Coordinates of C-alpha atoms in Angstrom, one line a residue:
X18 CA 7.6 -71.8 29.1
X19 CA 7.2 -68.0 28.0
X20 CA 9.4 -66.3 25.9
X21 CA 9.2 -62.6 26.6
X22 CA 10.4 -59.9 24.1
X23 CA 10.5 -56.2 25.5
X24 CA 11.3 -53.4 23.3
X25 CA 13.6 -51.1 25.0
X26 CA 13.2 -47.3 24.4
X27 CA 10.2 -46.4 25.8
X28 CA 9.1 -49.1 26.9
X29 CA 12.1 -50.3 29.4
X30 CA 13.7 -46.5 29.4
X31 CA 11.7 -43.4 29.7
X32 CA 13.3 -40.5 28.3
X33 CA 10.4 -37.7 29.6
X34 CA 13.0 -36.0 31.9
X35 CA 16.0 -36.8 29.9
X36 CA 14.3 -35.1 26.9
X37 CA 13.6 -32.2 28.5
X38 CA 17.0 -31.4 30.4
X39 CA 19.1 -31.7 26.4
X40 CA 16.1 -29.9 25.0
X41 CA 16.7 -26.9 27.7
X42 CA 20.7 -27.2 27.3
X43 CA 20.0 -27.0 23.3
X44 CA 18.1 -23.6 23.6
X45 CA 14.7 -25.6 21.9
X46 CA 12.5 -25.0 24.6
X47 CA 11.5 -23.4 28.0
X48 CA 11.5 -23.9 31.8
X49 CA 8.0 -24.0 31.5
X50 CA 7.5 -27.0 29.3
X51 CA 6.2 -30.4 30.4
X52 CA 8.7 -33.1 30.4
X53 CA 6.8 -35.0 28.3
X54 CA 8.4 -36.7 24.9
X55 CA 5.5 -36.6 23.2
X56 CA 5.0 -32.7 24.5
X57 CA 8.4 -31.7 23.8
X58 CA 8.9 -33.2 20.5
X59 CA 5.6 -31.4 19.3
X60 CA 7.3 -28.2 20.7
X61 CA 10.6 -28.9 18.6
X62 CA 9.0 -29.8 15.7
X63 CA 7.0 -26.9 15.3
X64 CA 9.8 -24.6 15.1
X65 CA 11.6 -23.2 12.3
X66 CA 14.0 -26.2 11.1
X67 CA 12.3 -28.6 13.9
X68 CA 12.5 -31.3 11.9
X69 CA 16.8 -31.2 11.9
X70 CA 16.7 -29.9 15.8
X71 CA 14.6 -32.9 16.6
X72 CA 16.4 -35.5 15.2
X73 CA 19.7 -33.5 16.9
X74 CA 18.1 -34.0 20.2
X75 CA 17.0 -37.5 20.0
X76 CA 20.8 -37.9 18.8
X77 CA 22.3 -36.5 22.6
X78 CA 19.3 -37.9 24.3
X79 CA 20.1 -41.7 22.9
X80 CA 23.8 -41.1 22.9
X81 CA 25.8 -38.6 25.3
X82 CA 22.7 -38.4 27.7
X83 CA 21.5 -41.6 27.7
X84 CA 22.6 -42.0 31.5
X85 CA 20.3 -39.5 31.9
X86 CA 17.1 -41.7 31.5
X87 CA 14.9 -43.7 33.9
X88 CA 13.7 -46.8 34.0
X89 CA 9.7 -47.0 33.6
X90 CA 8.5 -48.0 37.3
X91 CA 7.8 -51.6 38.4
X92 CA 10.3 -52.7 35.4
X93 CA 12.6 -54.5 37.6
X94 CA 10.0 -55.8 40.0
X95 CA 8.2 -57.3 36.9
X96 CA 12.0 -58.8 35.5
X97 CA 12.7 -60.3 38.8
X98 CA 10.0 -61.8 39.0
X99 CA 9.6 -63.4 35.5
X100 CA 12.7 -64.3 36.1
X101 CA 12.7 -66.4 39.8
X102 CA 9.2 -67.9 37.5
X103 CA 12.1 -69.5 35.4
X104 CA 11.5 -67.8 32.2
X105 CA 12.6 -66.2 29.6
X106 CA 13.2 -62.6 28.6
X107 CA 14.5 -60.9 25.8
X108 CA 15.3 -57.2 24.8
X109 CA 14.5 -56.8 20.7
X110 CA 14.9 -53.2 19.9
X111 CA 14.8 -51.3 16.7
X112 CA 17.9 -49.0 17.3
X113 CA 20.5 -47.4 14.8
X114 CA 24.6 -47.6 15.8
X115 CA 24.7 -44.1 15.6
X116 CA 22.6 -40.5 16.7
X117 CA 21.7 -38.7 13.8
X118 CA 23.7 -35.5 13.2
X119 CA 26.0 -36.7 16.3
X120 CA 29.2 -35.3 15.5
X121 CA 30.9 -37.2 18.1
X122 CA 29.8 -40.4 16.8
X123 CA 28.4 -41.9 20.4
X124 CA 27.6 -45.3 19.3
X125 CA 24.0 -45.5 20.5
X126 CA 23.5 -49.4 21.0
X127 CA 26.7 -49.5 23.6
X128 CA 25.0 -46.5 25.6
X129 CA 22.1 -48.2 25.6
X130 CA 23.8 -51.3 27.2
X131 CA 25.8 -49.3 29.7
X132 CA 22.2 -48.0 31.1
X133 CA 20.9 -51.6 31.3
X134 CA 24.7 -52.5 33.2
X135 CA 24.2 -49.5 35.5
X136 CA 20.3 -49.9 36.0
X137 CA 21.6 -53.3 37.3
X138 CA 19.5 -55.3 34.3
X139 CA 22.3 -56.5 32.3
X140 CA 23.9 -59.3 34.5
X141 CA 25.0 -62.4 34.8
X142 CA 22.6 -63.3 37.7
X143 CA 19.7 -65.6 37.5
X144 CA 17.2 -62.6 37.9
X145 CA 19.3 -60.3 35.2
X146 CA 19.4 -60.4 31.5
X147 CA 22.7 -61.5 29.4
X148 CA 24.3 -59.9 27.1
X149 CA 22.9 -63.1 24.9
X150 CA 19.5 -61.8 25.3
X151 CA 19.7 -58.4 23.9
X152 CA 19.3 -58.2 20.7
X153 CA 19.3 -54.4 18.9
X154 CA 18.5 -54.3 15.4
X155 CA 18.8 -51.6 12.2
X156 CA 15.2 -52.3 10.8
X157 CA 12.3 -52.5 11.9
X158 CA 11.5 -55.6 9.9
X159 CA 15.0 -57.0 10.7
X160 CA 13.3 -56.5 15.0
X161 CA 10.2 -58.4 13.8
X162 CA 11.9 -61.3 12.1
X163 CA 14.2 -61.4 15.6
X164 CA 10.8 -61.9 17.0
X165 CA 10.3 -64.6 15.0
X166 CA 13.5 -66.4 15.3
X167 CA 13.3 -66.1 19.2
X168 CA 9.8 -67.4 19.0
X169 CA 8.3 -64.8 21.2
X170 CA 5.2 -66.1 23.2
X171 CA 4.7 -62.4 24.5
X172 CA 6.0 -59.1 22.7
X173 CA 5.4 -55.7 24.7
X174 CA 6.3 -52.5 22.8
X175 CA 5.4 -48.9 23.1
X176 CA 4.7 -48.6 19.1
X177 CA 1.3 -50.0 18.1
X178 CA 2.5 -49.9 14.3
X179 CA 5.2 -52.1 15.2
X180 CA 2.5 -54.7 16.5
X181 CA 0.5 -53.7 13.7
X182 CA 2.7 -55.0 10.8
X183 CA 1.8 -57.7 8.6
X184 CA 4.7 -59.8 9.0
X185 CA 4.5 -59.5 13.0
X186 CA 4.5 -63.4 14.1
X187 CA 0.9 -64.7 14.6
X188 CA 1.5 -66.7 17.2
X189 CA 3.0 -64.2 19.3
X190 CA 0.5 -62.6 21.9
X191 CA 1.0 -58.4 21.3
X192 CA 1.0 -56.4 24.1
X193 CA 1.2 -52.5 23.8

């Protein structure tokens, strides 16, 4: 049987439009920009006090907005399916409680499970996830050694360096 771990934020959520809408609300960029993450945060950071704004913005996009993301086509399709194959699937995510420089205090790992709820992902189906089977960490070493104790067969994640740490299991196949 596989064991599956997916990492969530970019990699089960794509923030490309979400980022851009807060970043035009915040005043940090233009119509004109590309609703890219990787774009936009190049944009932020490369502004007087980008550093701050960016780490403001990834705050509202993670907490107060985080309706506001999609899910990464073929997602579902691929969940069902593994799923109705009878195995199993976990979400291991390296995610703090809270935004930073969120004065509201949005806690960031209950947002994050109202979007799976609402994407229809977190359910008590046979071809949804349980709550049991999300798993949201405050390290990144503390995601790894979740990893571990699941016994992973199969890890996919968006960040190469968190594939390419020493401790990562060995006997888990990496998939990026």
């Amino acid at each position: 049987m596989l064991r599956i771990g997916i990492d969530f934020d970019n990699t089960i959520a794509c923030y490309d439009q979400s980022f851009l809408d807060v970043a035009l609300m915040m005043g940090l960029v233009t119509e004109a920009t590309e609703p890219s993450k990787v774009n936009i945060k190049t944009q932020v950071m490369g502004r007087s006090g980008g550093d701050l704004d960016w780490q403001r913005l990834q705050g509202q996009v993670y907490g107060n907005h985080m309706l506001r993301a999609e899910m990464f086509p073929g997602f579902l399709e691929f969940l069902c399916l593994i799923r109705l194959r009878g195995q199993e699937v976990f979400i291991v995510s390296h995610k703090s409680e809270f935004g930073h420089f969120d004065e509201d205090l949005v806690p960031l790992r209950d947002q994050a499970l109202l979007w799976l709820q609402a994407g229809g992902i977190l359910n008590d189906s046979p071809l949804g996830l349980r709550r049991e089977n999300i798993f949201f960490e405050s390290t990144r070493m503390e995601k790894i050694d979740r990893i571990r104790d699941l016994a992973c067969t199969h890890f996919i994640d968006d960040l190469q360096e968190v594939l390419d740490e020493p401790q990562f299991p060995e006997g888990t196949r990496k998939i990026l």
